[in-house]
mmCIF file of C-alpha atoms in Angstrom:
data_model
loop_
_atom_site.group_PDB
_atom_site.id
_atom_site.type_symbol
_atom_site.label_atom_id
_atom_site.label_comp_id
_atom_site.label_asym_id
_atom_site.label_seq_id
_atom_site.Cartn_x
_atom_site.Cartn_y
_atom_site.Cartn_z
ATOM 1 C CA MET X 1 0.000 0.000 0.000
ATOM 2 C CA LYS X 2 2.817 2.384 0.909
ATOM 3 C CA ARG X 3 4.607 1.616 -2.352
ATOM 4 C CA LYS X 4 1.444 2.349 -4.357
ATOM 5 C CA THR X 5 0.967 5.623 -2.477
ATOM 6 C CA LEU X 6 4.583 6.652 -3.111
ATOM 7 C CA GLY X 7 4.236 5.771 -6.779
ATOM 8 C CA PHE X 8 1.095 7.887 -7.012
ATOM 9 C CA VAL X 9 2.811 10.858 -5.347
ATOM 10 C CA VAL X 10 5.810 10.522 -7.662
ATOM 11 C CA ALA X 11 3.520 10.400 -10.712
ATOM 12 C CA ILE X 12 1.732 13.574 -9.563
ATOM 13 C CA ILE X 13 5.036 15.408 -8.992
ATOM 14 C CA ILE X 14 6.384 14.464 -12.418
ATOM 15 C CA ALA X 15 3.086 15.365 -14.087
ATOM 16 C CA LEU X 16 3.111 18.795 -12.426
ATOM 17 C CA LEU X 17 6.693 19.383 -13.533
ATOM 18 C CA PHE X 18 5.875 18.485 -17.110
ATOM 19 C CA PHE X 19 2.742 20.643 -17.022
ATOM 20 C CA HIS X 20 4.743 23.577 -15.665
ATOM 21 C CA GLU X 21 7.309 23.154 -18.434
ATOM 22 C CA ALA X 22 4.728 22.588 -21.195
ATOM 23 C CA THR X 23 5.004 26.003 -22.810
ATOM 24 C CA ALA X 24 8.792 25.966 -22.831
ATOM 25 C CA TRP X 25 8.986 22.438 -24.236
ATOM 26 C CA ALA X 26 6.450 23.339 -26.917
ATOM 27 C CA ARG X 27 9.061 25.753 -28.277
ATOM 28 C CA PHE X 28 11.922 23.290 -27.862
ATOM 29 C CA ASP X 29 14.527 23.646 -30.608
ATOM 30 C CA TRP X 30 16.470 20.444 -31.252
ATOM 31 C CA LYS X 31 19.082 22.335 -33.265
ATOM 32 C CA SER X 32 19.790 24.590 -30.298
ATOM 33 C CA PHE X 33 19.981 21.536 -28.062
ATOM 34 C CA GLY X 34 22.497 19.921 -30.429
ATOM 35 C CA LYS X 35 24.569 23.099 -30.533
ATOM 36 C CA ALA X 36 24.555 23.389 -26.713
ATOM 37 C CA SER X 37 25.566 19.738 -26.402
ATOM 38 C CA ARG X 38 28.424 20.102 -28.902
ATOM 39 C CA ASN X 39 29.758 23.158 -27.061
ATOM 40 C CA ILE X 40 30.023 21.336 -23.741
ATOM 41 C CA ARG X 41 33.636 21.057 -22.560
ATOM 42 C CA ILE X 42 34.710 17.572 -21.544
ATOM 43 C CA ALA X 43 37.570 18.437 -19.158
ATOM 44 C CA PRO X 44 35.428 20.084 -16.419
ATOM 45 C CA ALA X 45 32.963 17.193 -16.635
ATOM 46 C CA LEU X 46 35.798 14.718 -16.032
ATOM 47 C CA VAL X 47 36.954 16.806 -13.069
ATOM 48 C CA ALA X 48 33.396 16.596 -11.711
ATOM 49 C CA ALA X 49 33.476 12.803 -11.965
ATOM 50 C CA VAL X 50 36.772 12.687 -10.046
ATOM 51 C CA LEU X 51 35.301 14.949 -7.348
ATOM 52 C CA ILE X 52 32.326 12.598 -6.952
ATOM 53 C CA TYR X 53 34.700 9.682 -6.360
ATOM 54 C CA ILE X 54 36.605 11.801 -3.829
ATOM 55 C CA GLY X 55 33.239 12.262 -2.138
ATOM 56 C CA TYR X 56 32.803 8.470 -2.006
ATOM 57 C CA PHE X 57 36.223 8.144 -0.378
ATOM 58 C CA LEU X 58 35.344 10.771 2.250
ATOM 59 C CA ARG X 59 32.030 9.019 2.877
ATOM 60 C CA ALA X 60 33.810 5.698 3.411
ATOM 61 C CA LEU X 61 36.312 7.362 5.746
ATOM 62 C CA ARG X 62 33.434 8.822 7.753
ATOM 63 C CA TRP X 63 31.835 5.380 7.998
ATOM 64 C CA LYS X 64 35.166 3.985 9.248
ATOM 65 C CA ILE X 65 35.219 6.517 12.090
ATOM 66 C CA LEU X 66 31.612 5.748 13.051
ATOM 67 C CA MET X 67 32.418 2.011 12.987
ATOM 68 C CA ARG X 68 35.499 2.311 15.200
ATOM 69 C CA PRO X 69 33.777 1.296 18.488
ATOM 70 C CA LEU X 70 32.558 -1.887 16.764
ATOM 71 C CA LYS X 71 35.550 -2.764 14.615
ATOM 72 C CA ASN X 72 38.694 -1.078 13.321
ATOM 73 C CA THR X 73 38.309 -1.861 9.638
ATOM 74 C CA ARG X 74 40.243 -0.972 6.495
ATOM 75 C CA ILE X 75 39.126 1.830 4.195
ATOM 76 C CA LEU X 76 39.206 -0.108 0.892
ATOM 77 C CA PRO X 77 36.364 -2.573 1.706
ATOM 78 C CA LEU X 78 34.230 0.356 2.860
ATOM 79 C CA LEU X 79 35.014 2.287 -0.329
ATOM 80 C CA ARG X 80 34.130 -0.752 -2.446
ATOM 81 C CA SER X 81 30.792 -1.216 -0.675
ATOM 82 C CA THR X 82 30.083 2.523 -0.974
ATOM 83 C CA ILE X 83 30.607 2.574 -4.739
ATOM 84 C CA ILE X 84 28.518 -0.580 -5.243
ATOM 85 C CA GLY X 85 25.777 0.844 -3.011
ATOM 86 C CA PHE X 86 25.518 4.086 -4.965
ATOM 87 C CA ALA X 87 25.629 2.197 -8.267
ATOM 88 C CA ALA X 88 22.704 0.066 -7.087
ATOM 89 C CA LEU X 89 20.844 3.177 -5.947
ATOM 90 C CA ALA X 90 21.374 4.832 -9.344
ATOM 91 C CA VAL X 91 20.032 1.812 -11.241
ATOM 92 C CA LEU X 92 17.286 0.532 -8.948
ATOM 93 C CA GLY X 93 16.296 3.549 -6.875
ATOM 94 C CA ARG X 94 14.642 3.099 -3.473
ATOM 95 C CA PRO X 95 14.721 -0.767 -3.445
ATOM 96 C CA ALA X 96 18.536 -0.561 -3.248
ATOM 97 C CA GLU X 97 18.557 1.769 -0.240
ATOM 98 C CA PHE X 98 20.044 -0.819 2.133
ATOM 99 C CA VAL X 99 22.627 -2.339 -0.219
ATOM 100 C CA ARG X 100 25.531 -0.353 1.239
ATOM 101 C CA PRO X 101 24.934 -1.171 4.946
ATOM 102 C CA TYR X 102 24.198 -4.783 3.974
ATOM 103 C CA LEU X 103 27.473 -5.150 2.069
ATOM 104 C CA ILE X 104 29.481 -3.576 4.889
ATOM 105 C CA ALA X 105 27.805 -5.784 7.496
ATOM 106 C CA ARG X 106 28.498 -8.846 5.330
ATOM 107 C CA GLU X 107 32.106 -7.843 4.616
ATOM 108 C CA GLU X 108 32.940 -7.079 8.251
ATOM 109 C CA ALA X 109 30.867 -9.917 9.824
ATOM 110 C CA LEU X 110 28.756 -7.448 11.825
ATOM 111 C CA GLY X 111 25.042 -7.189 12.496
ATOM 112 C CA MET X 112 22.857 -5.375 9.994
ATOM 113 C CA SER X 113 21.298 -3.271 12.765
ATOM 114 C CA SER X 114 24.643 -1.686 13.675
ATOM 115 C CA GLN X 115 25.250 -0.645 10.062
ATOM 116 C CA LEU X 116 21.720 0.700 9.687
ATOM 117 C CA ALA X 117 22.397 2.764 12.803
ATOM 118 C CA ILE X 118 25.495 4.268 11.189
ATOM 119 C CA TRP X 119 23.506 4.834 7.981
ATOM 120 C CA THR X 120 20.842 6.725 9.988
ATOM 121 C CA LEU X 121 23.437 8.867 11.722
ATOM 122 C CA GLU X 122 25.128 9.491 8.383
ATOM 123 C CA ARG X 123 21.871 10.870 6.977
ATOM 124 C CA ILE X 124 21.590 13.356 9.844
ATOM 125 C CA PHE X 125 25.103 14.664 9.158
ATOM 126 C CA ASP X 126 24.354 14.785 5.414
ATOM 127 C CA VAL X 127 21.282 16.957 5.941
ATOM 128 C CA GLY X 128 23.160 19.260 8.294
ATOM 129 C CA ALA X 129 26.278 19.645 6.127
ATOM 130 C CA ALA X 130 24.466 20.072 2.802
ATOM 131 C CA GLY X 131 21.919 22.458 4.339
ATOM 132 C CA LEU X 132 24.695 24.544 5.903
ATOM 133 C CA LEU X 133 26.512 24.886 2.579
ATOM 134 C CA VAL X 134 23.350 25.869 0.675
ATOM 135 C CA LEU X 135 22.372 28.374 3.377
ATOM 136 C CA ALA X 136 25.888 29.848 3.375
ATOM 137 C CA GLY X 137 25.724 30.249 -0.397
ATOM 138 C CA VAL X 138 22.413 32.085 -0.242
ATOM 139 C CA LEU X 139 23.533 34.335 2.619
ATOM 140 C CA ALA X 140 26.803 35.111 0.826
ATOM 141 C CA SER X 141 24.957 36.321 -2.289
ATOM 142 C CA PRO X 142 21.984 38.567 -1.477
ATOM 143 C CA GLU X 143 21.141 38.780 -5.194
ATOM 144 C CA LEU X 144 20.088 35.128 -5.107
ATOM 145 C CA ARG X 145 17.187 36.030 -2.811
ATOM 146 C CA THR X 146 15.598 38.032 -5.618
ATOM 147 C CA LEU X 147 15.365 35.022 -7.947
ATOM 148 C CA PRO X 148 11.929 33.525 -8.760
ATOM 149 C CA TYR X 149 10.509 30.977 -6.299
ATOM 150 C CA MET X 150 13.123 31.825 -3.653
ATOM 151 C CA GLY X 151 10.391 32.613 -1.137
ATOM 152 C CA GLN X 152 8.943 29.119 -1.445
ATOM 153 C CA PHE X 153 12.387 27.512 -1.409
ATOM 154 C CA GLY X 154 13.402 29.501 1.651
ATOM 155 C CA ARG X 155 10.349 28.356 3.575
ATOM 156 C CA ILE X 156 10.985 24.723 2.599
ATOM 157 C CA ALA X 157 14.665 25.031 3.548
ATOM 158 C CA TRP X 158 13.897 26.492 6.976
ATOM 159 C CA LEU X 159 11.237 23.834 7.580
ATOM 160 C CA ALA X 160 13.667 21.059 6.602
ATOM 161 C CA GLY X 161 16.347 22.557 8.845
ATOM 162 C CA TRP X 162 14.044 22.746 11.848
ATOM 163 C CA LEU X 163 12.790 19.199 11.245
ATOM 164 C CA ALA X 164 16.374 17.903 11.050
ATOM 165 C CA LEU X 165 17.267 19.749 14.269
ATOM 166 C CA ILE X 166 14.167 18.428 16.058
ATOM 167 C CA ALA X 167 14.912 14.886 14.852
ATOM 168 C CA ALA X 168 18.529 15.124 16.047
ATOM 169 C CA VAL X 169 17.561 16.526 19.468
ATOM 170 C CA ALA X 170 14.780 13.946 19.867
ATOM 171 C CA GLY X 171 17.171 11.150 18.922
ATOM 172 C CA LEU X 172 19.788 12.338 21.421
ATOM 173 C CA LEU X 173 17.175 12.636 24.189
ATOM 174 C CA ILE X 174 15.862 9.149 23.430
ATOM 175 C CA TRP X 175 19.408 7.803 23.522
ATOM 176 C CA ARG X 176 20.182 9.671 26.780
ATOM 177 C CA PHE X 177 17.114 8.248 28.553
ATOM 178 C CA ARG X 178 17.029 4.914 26.754
ATOM 179 C CA SER X 179 17.253 2.895 29.987
ATOM 180 C CA ARG X 180 13.998 4.401 31.270
ATOM 181 C CA LEU X 181 12.336 3.789 27.922
ATOM 182 C CA TRP X 182 13.437 0.169 27.884
ATOM 183 C CA SER X 183 12.166 -0.318 31.441
ATOM 184 C CA GLY X 184 8.638 0.282 30.169
ATOM 185 C CA ARG X 185 9.064 -1.958 27.160
ATOM 186 C CA ARG X 186 6.741 -4.746 28.330
ATOM 187 C CA GLN X 187 3.943 -2.331 29.126
ATOM 188 C CA VAL X 188 3.661 -1.032 25.552
ATOM 189 C CA ALA X 189 5.221 -3.880 23.610
ATOM 190 C CA GLY X 190 1.990 -4.793 21.902
ATOM 191 C CA THR X 191 1.789 -1.665 19.751
ATOM 192 C CA SER X 192 3.494 -1.366 16.386
ATOM 193 C CA PHE X 193 4.503 2.214 17.214
ATOM 194 C CA ALA X 194 6.318 1.025 20.339
ATOM 195 C CA SER X 195 8.053 -1.734 18.370
ATOM 196 C CA GLY X 196 9.347 0.773 15.842
ATOM 197 C CA LEU X 197 10.374 3.196 18.589
ATOM 198 C CA PHE X 198 12.360 0.581 20.482
ATOM 199 C CA ARG X 199 14.073 -0.697 17.339
ATOM 200 C CA GLY X 200 14.910 2.849 16.293
ATOM 201 C CA THR X 201 16.218 3.726 19.768
ATOM 202 C CA SER X 202 18.422 0.635 19.837
ATOM 203 C CA ALA X 203 19.763 1.363 16.342
ATOM 204 C CA PHE X 204 20.411 5.020 17.121
ATOM 205 C CA SER X 205 22.246 4.019 20.314
ATOM 206 C CA GLU X 206 24.545 1.802 18.271
ATOM 207 C CA GLY X 207 25.266 4.614 15.833
ATOM 208 C CA VAL X 208 25.962 7.229 18.502
ATOM 209 C CA LYS X 209 28.723 5.006 19.908
ATOM 210 C CA GLY X 210 30.900 6.208 17.027
ATOM 211 C CA LEU X 211 30.618 9.822 18.234
ATOM 212 C CA ARG X 212 31.949 9.361 21.736
ATOM 213 C CA GLY X 213 34.323 12.220 22.413
ATOM 214 C CA PRO X 214 34.691 15.643 20.769
ATOM 215 C CA ALA X 215 37.459 14.415 18.445
ATOM 216 C CA ALA X 216 35.197 11.836 16.765
ATOM 217 C CA PHE X 217 32.321 14.308 16.416
ATOM 218 C CA THR X 218 34.618 16.977 14.977
ATOM 219 C CA SER X 219 36.133 14.493 12.516
ATOM 220 C CA VAL X 220 32.737 13.274 11.305
ATOM 221 C CA ALA X 221 31.414 16.840 10.979
ATOM 222 C CA ALA X 222 34.539 17.989 9.093
ATOM 223 C CA LEU X 223 34.365 14.989 6.750
ATOM 224 C CA SER X 224 30.665 15.657 6.113
ATOM 225 C CA LEU X 225 31.327 19.279 5.178
ATOM 226 C CA SER X 226 34.326 18.305 3.026
ATOM 227 C CA MET X 227 32.331 15.627 1.222
ATOM 228 C CA TRP X 228 29.449 17.951 0.377
ATOM 229 C CA LEU X 229 31.887 20.669 -0.633
ATOM 230 C CA ALA X 230 33.437 18.176 -3.094
ATOM 231 C CA ILE X 231 29.952 17.375 -4.433
ATOM 232 C CA ALA X 232 29.161 21.091 -4.750
ATOM 233 C CA MET X 233 32.424 21.619 -6.626
ATOM 234 C CA ALA X 234 31.436 18.757 -8.943
ATOM 235 C CA TYR X 235 28.153 20.567 -9.670
ATOM 236 C CA PHE X 236 30.140 23.753 -10.303
ATOM 237 C CA GLU X 237 32.477 21.991 -12.760
ATOM 238 C CA VAL X 238 29.508 20.535 -14.657
ATOM 239 C CA VAL X 239 27.833 23.937 -14.950
ATOM 240 C CA ARG X 240 31.168 25.504 -15.928
ATOM 241 C CA ALA X 241 31.458 22.934 -18.721
ATOM 242 C CA CYS X 242 28.270 24.255 -20.338
ATOM 243 C CA PRO X 243 28.044 27.235 -22.727
ATOM 244 C CA PHE X 244 26.984 30.769 -21.728
ATOM 245 C CA PRO X 245 25.037 31.785 -19.639
ATOM 246 C CA LEU X 246 25.494 28.750 -17.386
ATOM 247 C CA ALA X 247 29.293 28.904 -17.712
ATOM 248 C CA VAL X 248 29.354 32.148 -15.706
ATOM 249 C CA MET X 249 27.090 31.035 -12.844
ATOM 250 C CA SER X 250 28.613 31.857 -9.466
ATOM 251 C CA PHE X 251 29.494 29.189 -6.934
ATOM 252 C CA PRO X 252 26.729 30.350 -4.507
ATOM 253 C CA ALA X 253 24.210 30.018 -7.360
ATOM 254 C CA VAL X 254 25.440 26.464 -7.983
ATOM 255 C CA LEU X 255 25.035 25.723 -4.268
ATOM 256 C CA LEU X 256 21.433 26.836 -4.595
ATOM 257 C CA LEU X 257 20.989 24.576 -7.626
ATOM 258 C CA MET X 258 22.388 21.688 -5.579
ATOM 259 C CA GLY X 259 19.860 22.457 -2.869
ATOM 260 C CA PHE X 260 16.992 22.180 -5.358
ATOM 261 C CA SER X 261 18.484 18.930 -6.675
ATOM 262 C CA LEU X 262 18.706 17.452 -3.174
ATOM 263 C CA ALA X 263 15.085 18.388 -2.560
ATOM 264 C CA GLY X 264 14.171 16.468 -5.701
ATOM 265 C CA SER X 265 16.243 13.457 -4.637
ATOM 266 C CA LEU X 266 13.881 12.930 -1.704
ATOM 267 C CA VAL X 267 11.656 11.269 -4.311
ATOM 268 C CA GLN X 268 14.037 8.573 -5.494
ATOM 269 C CA LEU X 269 13.384 6.909 -8.826
ATOM 270 C CA PRO X 270 15.593 4.496 -10.742
ATOM 271 C CA GLY X 271 18.013 6.747 -12.599
ATOM 272 C CA GLY X 272 17.307 9.741 -10.355
ATOM 273 C CA GLY X 273 14.578 11.073 -12.656
ATOM 274 C CA ALA X 274 12.796 13.374 -10.207
ATOM 275 C CA ALA X 275 15.967 15.244 -9.205
ATOM 276 C CA GLN X 276 16.991 15.747 -12.835
ATOM 277 C CA LEU X 277 13.574 17.094 -13.797
ATOM 278 C CA ILE X 278 13.820 19.619 -10.978
ATOM 279 C CA VAL X 279 17.356 20.629 -12.020
ATOM 280 C CA ILE X 280 16.201 21.260 -15.598
ATOM 281 C CA ALA X 281 13.141 23.192 -14.385
ATOM 282 C CA VAL X 282 15.250 25.321 -12.001
ATOM 283 C CA LEU X 283 17.858 26.143 -14.643
ATOM 284 C CA SER X 284 15.212 27.290 -17.113
ATOM 285 C CA ASN X 285 12.740 28.974 -14.724
ATOM 286 C CA VAL X 286 14.854 30.261 -11.834
ATOM 287 C CA PHE X 287 18.127 31.018 -13.630
ATOM 288 C CA ALA X 288 16.450 31.889 -16.969
ATOM 289 C CA ALA X 289 18.643 29.598 -19.092
ATOM 290 C CA PRO X 290 17.256 28.422 -22.475
ATOM 291 C CA VAL X 291 15.383 25.156 -22.040
ATOM 292 C CA GLU X 292 17.634 23.462 -24.623
ATOM 293 C CA LEU X 293 20.757 24.393 -22.645
ATOM 294 C CA SER X 294 19.033 23.442 -19.377
ATOM 295 C CA LEU X 295 18.307 19.974 -20.750
ATOM 296 C CA ALA X 296 21.898 19.508 -21.955
ATOM 297 C CA CYS X 297 23.264 20.621 -18.570
ATOM 298 C CA GLY X 298 20.774 18.403 -16.716
ATOM 299 C CA ILE X 299 21.827 15.351 -18.724
ATOM 300 C CA LEU X 300 25.522 16.095 -18.147
ATOM 301 C CA LEU X 301 24.927 16.575 -14.424
ATOM 302 C CA TRP X 302 23.016 13.272 -14.346
ATOM 303 C CA LEU X 303 25.879 11.434 -16.042
ATOM 304 C CA ALA X 304 28.780 13.053 -14.167
ATOM 305 C CA THR X 305 27.350 12.945 -10.637
ATOM 306 C CA TYR X 306 24.547 10.397 -10.366
ATOM 307 C CA MET X 307 25.322 7.663 -12.883
ATOM 308 C CA ILE X 308 29.110 7.803 -12.580
ATOM 309 C CA PRO X 309 29.444 4.950 -10.011
ATOM 310 C CA ILE X 310 27.658 2.401 -12.240
ATOM 311 C CA PRO X 311 30.600 1.188 -14.399
ATOM 312 C CA VAL X 312 32.979 0.746 -11.439
ATOM 313 C CA GLY X 313 30.202 -0.619 -9.231
ATOM 314 C CA LEU X 314 29.209 -3.257 -11.784
ATOM 315 C CA LEU X 315 32.847 -4.246 -12.225
ATOM 316 C CA LEU X 316 33.288 -4.653 -8.464
ATOM 317 C CA LEU X 317 30.064 -6.667 -8.252
ATOM 318 C CA ARG X 318 31.190 -8.943 -11.052
ATOM 319 C CA LYS X 319 34.384 -9.734 -9.154
ATOM 320 C CA GLN X 320 32.214 -10.779 -6.209
ATOM 321 C CA HIS X 321 29.888 -12.821 -8.459
ATOM 322 C CA PHE X 322 26.778 -10.796 -7.601
ATOM 323 C CA SER X 323 24.171 -8.910 -9.607
ATOM 324 C CA LEU X 324 22.543 -5.633 -8.581
ATOM 325 C CA LYS X 325 19.075 -7.169 -8.269
ATOM 326 C CA THR X 326 20.382 -10.102 -6.244
ATOM 327 C CA ILE X 327 22.229 -7.922 -3.767
ATOM 328 C CA ALA X 328 19.314 -5.470 -3.464
ATOM 329 C CA ARG X 329 16.869 -8.334 -2.793
ATOM 330 C CA ALA X 330 19.217 -9.886 -0.223
ATOM 331 C CA SER X 331 19.681 -6.577 1.625
ATOM 332 C CA ALA X 332 15.910 -5.977 1.745
ATOM 333 C CA GLU X 333 15.275 -9.506 3.045
ATOM 334 C CA VAL X 334 17.937 -9.210 5.762
ATOM 335 C CA ASN X 335 16.525 -5.849 6.843
ATOM 336 C CA ALA X 336 13.001 -7.300 6.987
ATOM 337 C CA ARG X 337 14.159 -10.291 9.071
ATOM 338 C CA GLN X 338 16.081 -7.935 11.352
ATOM 339 C CA SER X 339 12.952 -5.857 11.970
ATOM 340 C CA VAL X 340 10.880 -8.929 12.790
ATOM 341 C CA SER X 341 13.504 -10.481 15.095
ATOM 342 C CA GLU X 342 13.962 -7.244 17.046
ATOM 343 C CA ALA X 343 10.262 -6.654 17.598
ATOM 344 C CA PRO X 344 9.466 -6.475 21.313
ATOM 345 C CA GLY X 345 8.011 -9.709 22.607
#
């Protein structure tokens, strides 16, 4: 039922985007699109791809730090699992969400719940670091606030920031008073809400172990900011590879574009379709770029940032004698069994 509801919401979002772009696409000039595509410079796009892989390395290093209380592992297995996980996510979308924690748990002979805890904590740092960079870009360039739709985007950004802060504070409070919560486990164990709460509390407690001490927290925060800065620089290189007027977009403007793209990625489709539609719509409607150039830039951004892990990921999977669908199905099944086994009795 949830999957059908999500599919319906996704269909509505895509339909609205296409409807909003209808007039511009009605005037679409394929010759202009071909000219814009031919004038794209390859070197900055290749630099963007390298920056994305640097981001994967930083992400794996962050995972290593968060895993340290459980096991002192090597960086290369984590990097391999990270690349395969993002390749699976690019091809399969939401069904491959748990491939990366599953592969790491399997590689390091650890429980799936501990890796899901790290994955949850990682998401919190991702939201904070990416949001901070986008906000800094907007504050550093007051002219960006005069762009179309910035009022709506600003309200969404502040709402997302407050929700992330509330979630982080709530999680820390739950972890701090987890013993009292667990003492009342039997009294409320029959409700599905309580089951989910206890599982989430246990998982979050496992993840927070990696942040014991100011040094670990500072390292994880610095790596999160560095990783998203590398991703933002990859966006900037892609935009710089495109012809005028996109080639002269400022770095704060590109940070804003990344913010819109991340908002679109909340609706994950195989191939990242929703995020790319939003990028194209923002380039043409917010930054007033020709729709033909916006499409060319959107395709390049899709290839250089989202689809780039697929070749290496498939090669790594082949060496391990797995397929993407097999590993995605296995990770989903393990996660489902984990949820059932940890349900309060």
